[in-house]
PDB file of C-alpha atoms in Angstrom:
ATOM      1  CA  MET P 356      56.438   0.069  22.257  1.00 52.00           C
ATOM      2  CA  GLU P 357      58.469   2.735  20.753  1.00 62.00           C
ATOM      3  CA  GLY P 358      56.693   5.798  19.281  1.00 61.00           C
ATOM      4  CA  ALA P 359      53.284   4.691  20.709  1.00 63.00           C
ATOM      5  CA  ARG P 360      50.957   7.289  21.870  1.00 69.00           C
ATOM      6  CA  ASP P 361      48.371   7.231  24.593  1.00 71.00           C
ATOM      7  CA  VAL P 362      44.808   7.292  23.166  1.00 65.00           C
ATOM      8  CA  ASN P 363      41.972   8.593  24.980  1.00 64.00           C
ATOM      9  CA  VAL P 364      38.858   6.246  24.851  1.00 60.00           C
ATOM     10  CA  ILE P 365      35.514   7.431  25.797  1.00 61.00           C
ATOM     11  CA  LYS P 366      33.237   4.726  27.070  1.00 60.00           C
ATOM     12  CA  LEU P 367      29.801   5.430  26.283  1.00 64.00           C
ATOM     13  CA  ASP P 368      27.165   4.646  28.971  1.00 68.00           C
ATOM     14  CA  GLU P 369      24.305   2.837  27.311  1.00 74.00           C
ATOM     15  CA  GLU P 370      22.187   2.862  30.441  1.00 76.00           C
ATOM     16  CA  PHE P 371      22.650   6.693  30.748  1.00 77.00           C
ATOM     17  CA  PHE P 372      21.722   7.033  27.105  1.00 75.00           C
ATOM     18  CA  ALA P 373      18.330   5.337  27.624  1.00 79.00           C
ATOM     19  CA  GLU P 374      17.566   7.238  30.721  1.00 80.00           C
ATOM     20  CA  PHE P 375      18.465  10.600  29.239  1.00 80.00           C
ATOM     21  CA  TYR P 376      16.566   9.916  26.206  1.00 81.00           C
ATOM     22  CA  ASP P 377      13.565   8.981  28.189  1.00 81.00           C
ATOM     23  CA  GLU P 378      13.940  12.219  30.078  1.00 78.00           C
ATOM     24  CA  LEU P 379      13.716  14.161  26.778  1.00 80.00           C
ATOM     25  CA  GLN P 380      10.887  12.037  25.650  1.00 82.00           C
ATOM     26  CA  GLU P 381       8.958  13.067  28.694  1.00 80.00           C
ATOM     27  CA  MET P 382       9.569  16.582  27.763  1.00 75.00           C
ATOM     28  CA  GLY P 383       8.166  16.075  24.393  1.00 78.00           C
ATOM     29  CA  MET P 384      11.481  15.960  22.710  1.00 80.00           C
ATOM     30  CA  ASP P 385      12.636  13.115  20.187  1.00 79.00           C
ATOM     31  CA  LYS P 386      16.329  12.320  20.397  1.00 77.00           C
ATOM     32  CA  ASN P 387      16.621  12.739  16.814  1.00 83.00           C
ATOM     33  CA  GLN P 388      15.792  16.459  17.364  1.00 85.00           C
ATOM     34  CA  LEU P 389      19.326  16.783  18.941  1.00 86.00           C
ATOM     35  CA  ARG P 390      20.879  15.300  15.927  1.00 88.00           C
ATOM     36  CA  ARG P 391      19.419  18.168  13.832  1.00 91.00           C
ATOM     37  CA  CYS P 392      21.794  20.676  15.534  1.00 91.00           C
ATOM     38  CA  ILE P 393      24.051  22.169  12.871  1.00 93.00           C
ATOM     39  CA  GLN P 394      26.194  24.007  15.501  1.00 91.00           C
ATOM     40  CA  CYS P 395      25.283  27.368  14.147  1.00 92.00           C
ATOM     41  CA  GLY P 396      25.355  29.137  17.503  1.00 90.00           C
ATOM     42  CA  MET P 397      22.113  30.923  17.074  1.00 92.00           C
ATOM     43  CA  CYS P 398      21.060  29.793  20.480  1.00 89.00           C
ATOM     44  CA  ALA P 399      24.066  31.142  22.216  1.00 88.00           C
ATOM     45  CA  GLY P 400      24.204  34.298  20.121  1.00 87.00           C
ATOM     46  CA  GLY P 401      20.613  35.208  21.289  1.00 86.00           C
ATOM     47  CA  CYS P 402      20.959  34.166  24.928  1.00 87.00           C
ATOM     48  CA  PRO P 403      20.571  37.206  27.071  1.00 86.00           C
ATOM     49  CA  MET P 404      22.820  35.572  29.657  1.00 83.00           C
ATOM     50  CA  ALA P 405      25.463  34.869  27.269  1.00 82.00           C
ATOM     51  CA  LEU P 406      25.336  38.461  26.121  1.00 82.00           C
ATOM     52  CA  ALA P 407      25.617  39.477  29.698  1.00 84.00           C
ATOM     53  CA  GLY P 408      28.946  37.524  30.011  1.00 82.00           C
ATOM     54  CA  LEU P 409      27.914  34.072  31.159  1.00 79.00           C
ATOM     55  CA  GLU P 410      30.188  31.529  29.773  1.00 80.00           C
ATOM     56  CA  TYR P 411      27.576  29.465  28.024  1.00 76.00           C
ATOM     57  CA  PHE P 412      28.734  26.348  26.048  1.00 81.00           C
ATOM     58  CA  ILE P 413      25.364  25.240  24.530  1.00 83.00           C
ATOM     59  CA  LYS P 414      27.103  23.910  21.447  1.00 84.00           C
ATOM     60  CA  ARG P 415      29.239  21.594  23.459  1.00 86.00           C
ATOM     61  CA  ILE P 416      26.167  20.692  25.691  1.00 86.00           C
ATOM     62  CA  VAL P 417      24.155  19.657  22.721  1.00 87.00           C
ATOM     63  CA  HIS P 418      27.076  17.679  21.290  1.00 86.00           C
ATOM     64  CA  ALA P 419      27.723  15.922  24.549  1.00 86.00           C
ATOM     65  CA  SER P 420      24.053  15.121  24.793  1.00 85.00           C
ATOM     66  CA  ILE P 421      23.983  13.644  21.328  1.00 84.00           C
ATOM     67  CA  LEU P 422      26.893  11.414  22.408  1.00 82.00           C
ATOM     68  CA  GLY P 423      25.636  10.723  25.834  1.00 79.00           C
ATOM     69  CA  LEU P 424      28.731  12.113  27.552  1.00 82.00           C
ATOM     70  CA  LYS P 425      27.052  12.833  30.851  1.00 82.00           C
ATOM     71  CA  GLU P 426      30.400  13.952  32.449  1.00 83.00           C
ATOM     72  CA  ILE P 427      30.695  16.872  30.166  1.00 84.00           C
ATOM     73  CA  PHE P 428      27.396  18.645  31.288  1.00 79.00           C
ATOM     74  CA  LEU P 429      27.610  17.446  34.978  1.00 83.00           C
ATOM     75  CA  ASP P 430      30.921  19.609  35.008  1.00 84.00           C
ATOM     76  CA  ASP P 431      29.339  22.407  33.129  1.00 83.00           C
ATOM     77  CA  SER P 432      27.922  25.066  35.479  1.00 82.00           C
ATOM     78  CA  SER P 433      26.494  27.071  32.564  1.00 82.00           C
ATOM     79  CA  VAL P 434      23.423  24.915  32.396  1.00 85.00           C
ATOM     80  CA  TRP P 435      22.390  26.719  35.629  1.00 84.00           C
ATOM     81  CA  GLY P 436      22.607  30.071  34.164  1.00 82.00           C
ATOM     82  CA  CYS P 437      19.652  29.618  31.861  1.00 83.00           C
ATOM     83  CA  GLN P 438      16.975  32.252  32.822  1.00 81.00           C
ATOM     84  CA  SER P 439      14.173  30.275  30.947  1.00 83.00           C
ATOM     85  CA  CYS P 440      13.442  33.088  28.517  1.00 85.00           C
ATOM     86  CA  ASN P 441      13.092  30.610  25.578  1.00 88.00           C
ATOM     87  CA  ARG P 442      14.850  32.803  23.090  1.00 90.00           C
ATOM     88  CA  CYS P 443      17.130  30.038  22.100  1.00 89.00           C
ATOM     89  CA  VAL P 444      14.047  27.983  21.002  1.00 91.00           C
ATOM     90  CA  GLU P 445      12.717  31.047  19.190  1.00 93.00           C
ATOM     91  CA  VAL P 446      15.973  31.480  17.030  1.00 93.00           C
ATOM     92  CA  CYS P 447      16.905  27.877  16.413  1.00 93.00           C
ATOM     93  CA  PRO P 448      16.740  27.179  12.750  1.00 95.00           C
ATOM     94  CA  MET P 449      16.601  23.370  13.318  1.00 93.00           C
ATOM     95  CA  ASP P 450      13.930  23.292  16.025  1.00 90.00           C
ATOM     96  CA  VAL P 451      16.370  21.636  18.470  1.00 89.00           C
ATOM     97  CA  ARG P 452      14.676  23.396  21.436  1.00 88.00           C
ATOM     98  CA  PRO P 453      17.814  23.973  23.584  1.00 89.00           C
ATOM     99  CA  TYR P 454      15.611  25.203  26.586  1.00 88.00           C
ATOM    100  CA  GLU P 455      14.054  21.781  26.869  1.00 87.00           C
ATOM    101  CA  LEU P 456      17.496  20.102  26.612  1.00 88.00           C
ATOM    102  CA  ILE P 457      18.882  22.397  29.486  1.00 88.00           C
ATOM    103  CA  GLN P 458      15.948  21.546  31.629  1.00 85.00           C
ATOM    104  CA  ALA P 459      16.567  17.757  31.075  1.00 85.00           C
ATOM    105  CA  ILE P 460      20.185  18.134  31.742  1.00 87.00           C
ATOM    106  CA  ARG P 461      19.353  19.997  35.025  1.00 86.00           C
ATOM    107  CA  ARG P 462      17.324  17.050  36.128  1.00 83.00           C
ATOM    108  CA  VAL P 463      20.230  14.752  35.430  1.00 84.00           C
ATOM    109  CA  CYS P 464      22.477  17.070  37.169  1.00 85.00           C
ATOM    110  CA  PHE P 465      20.186  17.323  40.181  1.00 82.00           C
ATOM    111  CA  ARG P 466      19.878  13.579  40.571  1.00 80.00           C
ATOM    112  CA  GLU P 467      23.760  13.393  40.570  1.00 82.00           C
ATOM    113  CA  TYR P 468      23.940  16.387  42.935  1.00 82.00           C
ATOM    114  CA  ALA P 469      26.019  18.327  40.491  1.00 85.00           C
ATOM    115  CA  MET P 470      24.562  21.777  41.071  1.00 85.00           C
ATOM    116  CA  PRO P 471      25.669  24.935  42.573  1.00 84.00           C
ATOM    117  CA  SER P 472      24.995  25.290  46.359  1.00 80.00           C
ATOM    118  CA  ASN P 473      22.806  28.281  45.831  1.00 83.00           C
ATOM    119  CA  THR P 474      20.391  25.833  43.814  1.00 83.00           C
ATOM    120  CA  ILE P 475      20.121  23.768  47.022  1.00 85.00           C
ATOM    121  CA  ASP P 476      19.303  26.858  49.058  1.00 87.00           C
ATOM    122  CA  GLY P 477      16.766  28.179  46.607  1.00 85.00           C
ATOM    123  CA  LEU P 478      15.092  24.811  46.593  1.00 86.00           C
ATOM    124  CA  ARG P 479      15.044  24.544  50.369  1.00 88.00           C
ATOM    125  CA  ASN P 480      13.581  28.170  50.590  1.00 88.00           C
ATOM    126  CA  TYR P 481      10.884  27.126  47.982  1.00 87.00           C
ATOM    127  CA  TYR P 482       9.999  24.104  49.879  1.00 90.00           C
ATOM    128  CA  GLU P 483       9.951  25.810  53.243  1.00 90.00           C
ATOM    129  CA  GLN P 484       8.599  29.175  52.407  1.00 87.00           C
ATOM    130  CA  GLY P 485       7.149  28.982  48.768  1.00 87.00           C
ATOM    131  CA  HIS P 486       9.581  31.367  47.356  1.00 85.00           C
ATOM    132  CA  ALA P 487      13.165  30.444  46.027  1.00 82.00           C
ATOM    133  CA  VAL P 488      14.512  33.941  46.873  1.00 80.00           C
ATOM    134  CA  ILE P 489      13.786  35.521  50.178  1.00 80.00           C
ATOM    135  CA  MET P 490      15.163  38.891  50.611  1.00 78.00           C
ATOM    136  CA  LYS P 491      15.957  39.976  54.158  1.00 84.00           C
ATOM    137  CA  GLY P 492      13.952  42.986  55.290  1.00 87.00           C
ATOM    138  CA  TYR P 493      11.259  42.605  52.802  1.00 86.00           C
ATOM    139  CA  GLU P 494       8.577  43.555  55.410  1.00 90.00           C
ATOM    140  CA  GLU P 495       9.966  47.060  55.785  1.00 92.00           C
ATOM    141  CA  ARG P 496      10.334  47.643  51.965  1.00 90.00           C
ATOM    142  CA  ARG P 497       6.890  46.439  51.436  1.00 89.00           C
ATOM    143  CA  GLN P 498       5.508  48.754  54.108  1.00 93.00           C
ATOM    144  CA  LYS P 499       7.497  51.775  52.595  1.00 93.00           C
ATOM    145  CA  VAL P 500       5.439  51.417  49.463  1.00 94.00           C
ATOM    146  CA  GLY P 501       2.138  50.914  51.199  1.00 93.00           C
ATOM    147  CA  LEU P 502       1.928  47.163  51.018  1.00 92.00           C
ATOM    148  CA  ASP P 503       1.089  44.888  53.941  1.00 91.00           C
ATOM    149  CA  PRO P 504       4.402  43.616  55.353  1.00 90.00           C
ATOM    150  CA  VAL P 505       3.728  40.118  54.611  1.00 87.00           C
ATOM    151  CA  PRO P 506       2.578  39.290  51.019  1.00 86.00           C
ATOM    152  CA  PRO P 507      -0.503  37.256  50.320  1.00 85.00           C
ATOM    153  CA  THR P 508       1.519  34.179  49.420  1.00 86.00           C
ATOM    154  CA  THR P 509       2.664  31.045  51.085  1.00 87.00           C
ATOM    155  CA  ILE P 510       4.816  33.141  53.231  1.00 86.00           C
ATOM    156  CA  GLY P 511       1.907  34.545  55.061  1.00 86.00           C
ATOM    157  CA  ASN P 512      -0.543  31.579  54.836  1.00 90.00           C
ATOM    158  CA  GLU P 513       0.470  28.559  56.962  1.00 92.00           C
ATOM    159  CA  GLU P 514      -2.357  26.368  55.651  1.00 94.00           C
ATOM    160  CA  LEU P 515      -1.499  27.045  51.953  1.00 92.00           C
ATOM    161  CA  ARG P 516       2.152  26.564  52.713  1.00 92.00           C
ATOM    162  CA  LYS P 517       1.467  23.150  54.203  1.00 94.00           C
ATOM    163  CA  LYS P 518      -0.635  22.109  51.105  1.00 94.00           C
ATOM    164  CA  PHE P 519       2.073  23.340  49.029  1.00 91.00           C
ATOM    165  CA  GLN P 520       4.719  21.128  50.860  1.00 94.00           C
ATOM    166  CA  GLU P 521       2.460  18.163  50.519  1.00 94.00           C
ATOM    167  CA  VAL P 522       2.232  18.587  46.692  1.00 93.00           C
ATOM    168  CA  MET P 523       6.036  18.890  46.608  1.00 90.00           C
ATOM    169  CA  LYS P 524       6.415  15.758  48.762  1.00 92.00           C
ATOM    170  CA  ALA P 525       4.500  13.928  45.941  1.00 91.00           C
ATOM    171  CA  THR P 526       6.945  14.884  43.225  1.00 85.00           C
ATOM    172  CA  ALA P 527      10.396  13.573  42.252  1.00 77.00           C
ATOM    173  CA  LEU P 528      11.860  16.111  44.755  1.00 80.00           C
ATOM    174  CA  ALA P 529      11.037  13.482  47.588  1.00 83.00           C
ATOM    175  CA  GLU P 530      13.453  11.178  46.100  1.00 80.00           C
ATOM    176  CA  VAL P 531      16.398  13.449  45.454  1.00 79.00           C
ATOM    177  CA  ALA P 532      16.118  16.390  47.902  1.00 83.00           C
ATOM    178  CA  PRO P 533      19.418  16.983  49.747  1.00 84.00           C
ATOM    179  CA  PHE P 534      17.522  18.116  52.752  1.00 86.00           C
ATOM    180  CA  PRO P 535      14.646  16.384  54.604  1.00 88.00           C
ATOM    181  CA  LEU P 536      11.079  17.067  53.505  1.00 89.00           C
ATOM    182  CA  GLU P 537       9.339  17.341  56.745  1.00 82.00           C
TER     183      GLU P 537
END
């Protein structure tokens, strides 16, 4: 057909809609809260990570969530930059609660294995040691400031670490962990 144009069609995934909105519901959010977003940008404007230079596309993420466009936020690494300060929630004039949305999206991304590799490393450390970030040489630095070389946490308490791992095995992590929970 002469003069015809290709048209992009977005197929909405009804099953994903239901699962995602259930996820939001579990976090205490009503799906209608998302629809209150007026795209004012207060959340992004007050985000310390955005102010530090992180490309943070919360307006796009909220809009994709309303439409159920999972691929948009699966491809958006900015959801992993959130530092959980909750500033976005404090400044949102419509009570959309962007932080809770980001946490729900992270769960979806995690189940789809759409996350930065350091997320997996941090989770593995958390499971194995009880700390997501373990700095090499921490023992020497602790001694220099007069502390015991091993902190009184799961790192230095084998029994507590084993209990911690048993608790983690009883969570959703057991279903989706990209490493064995032994």
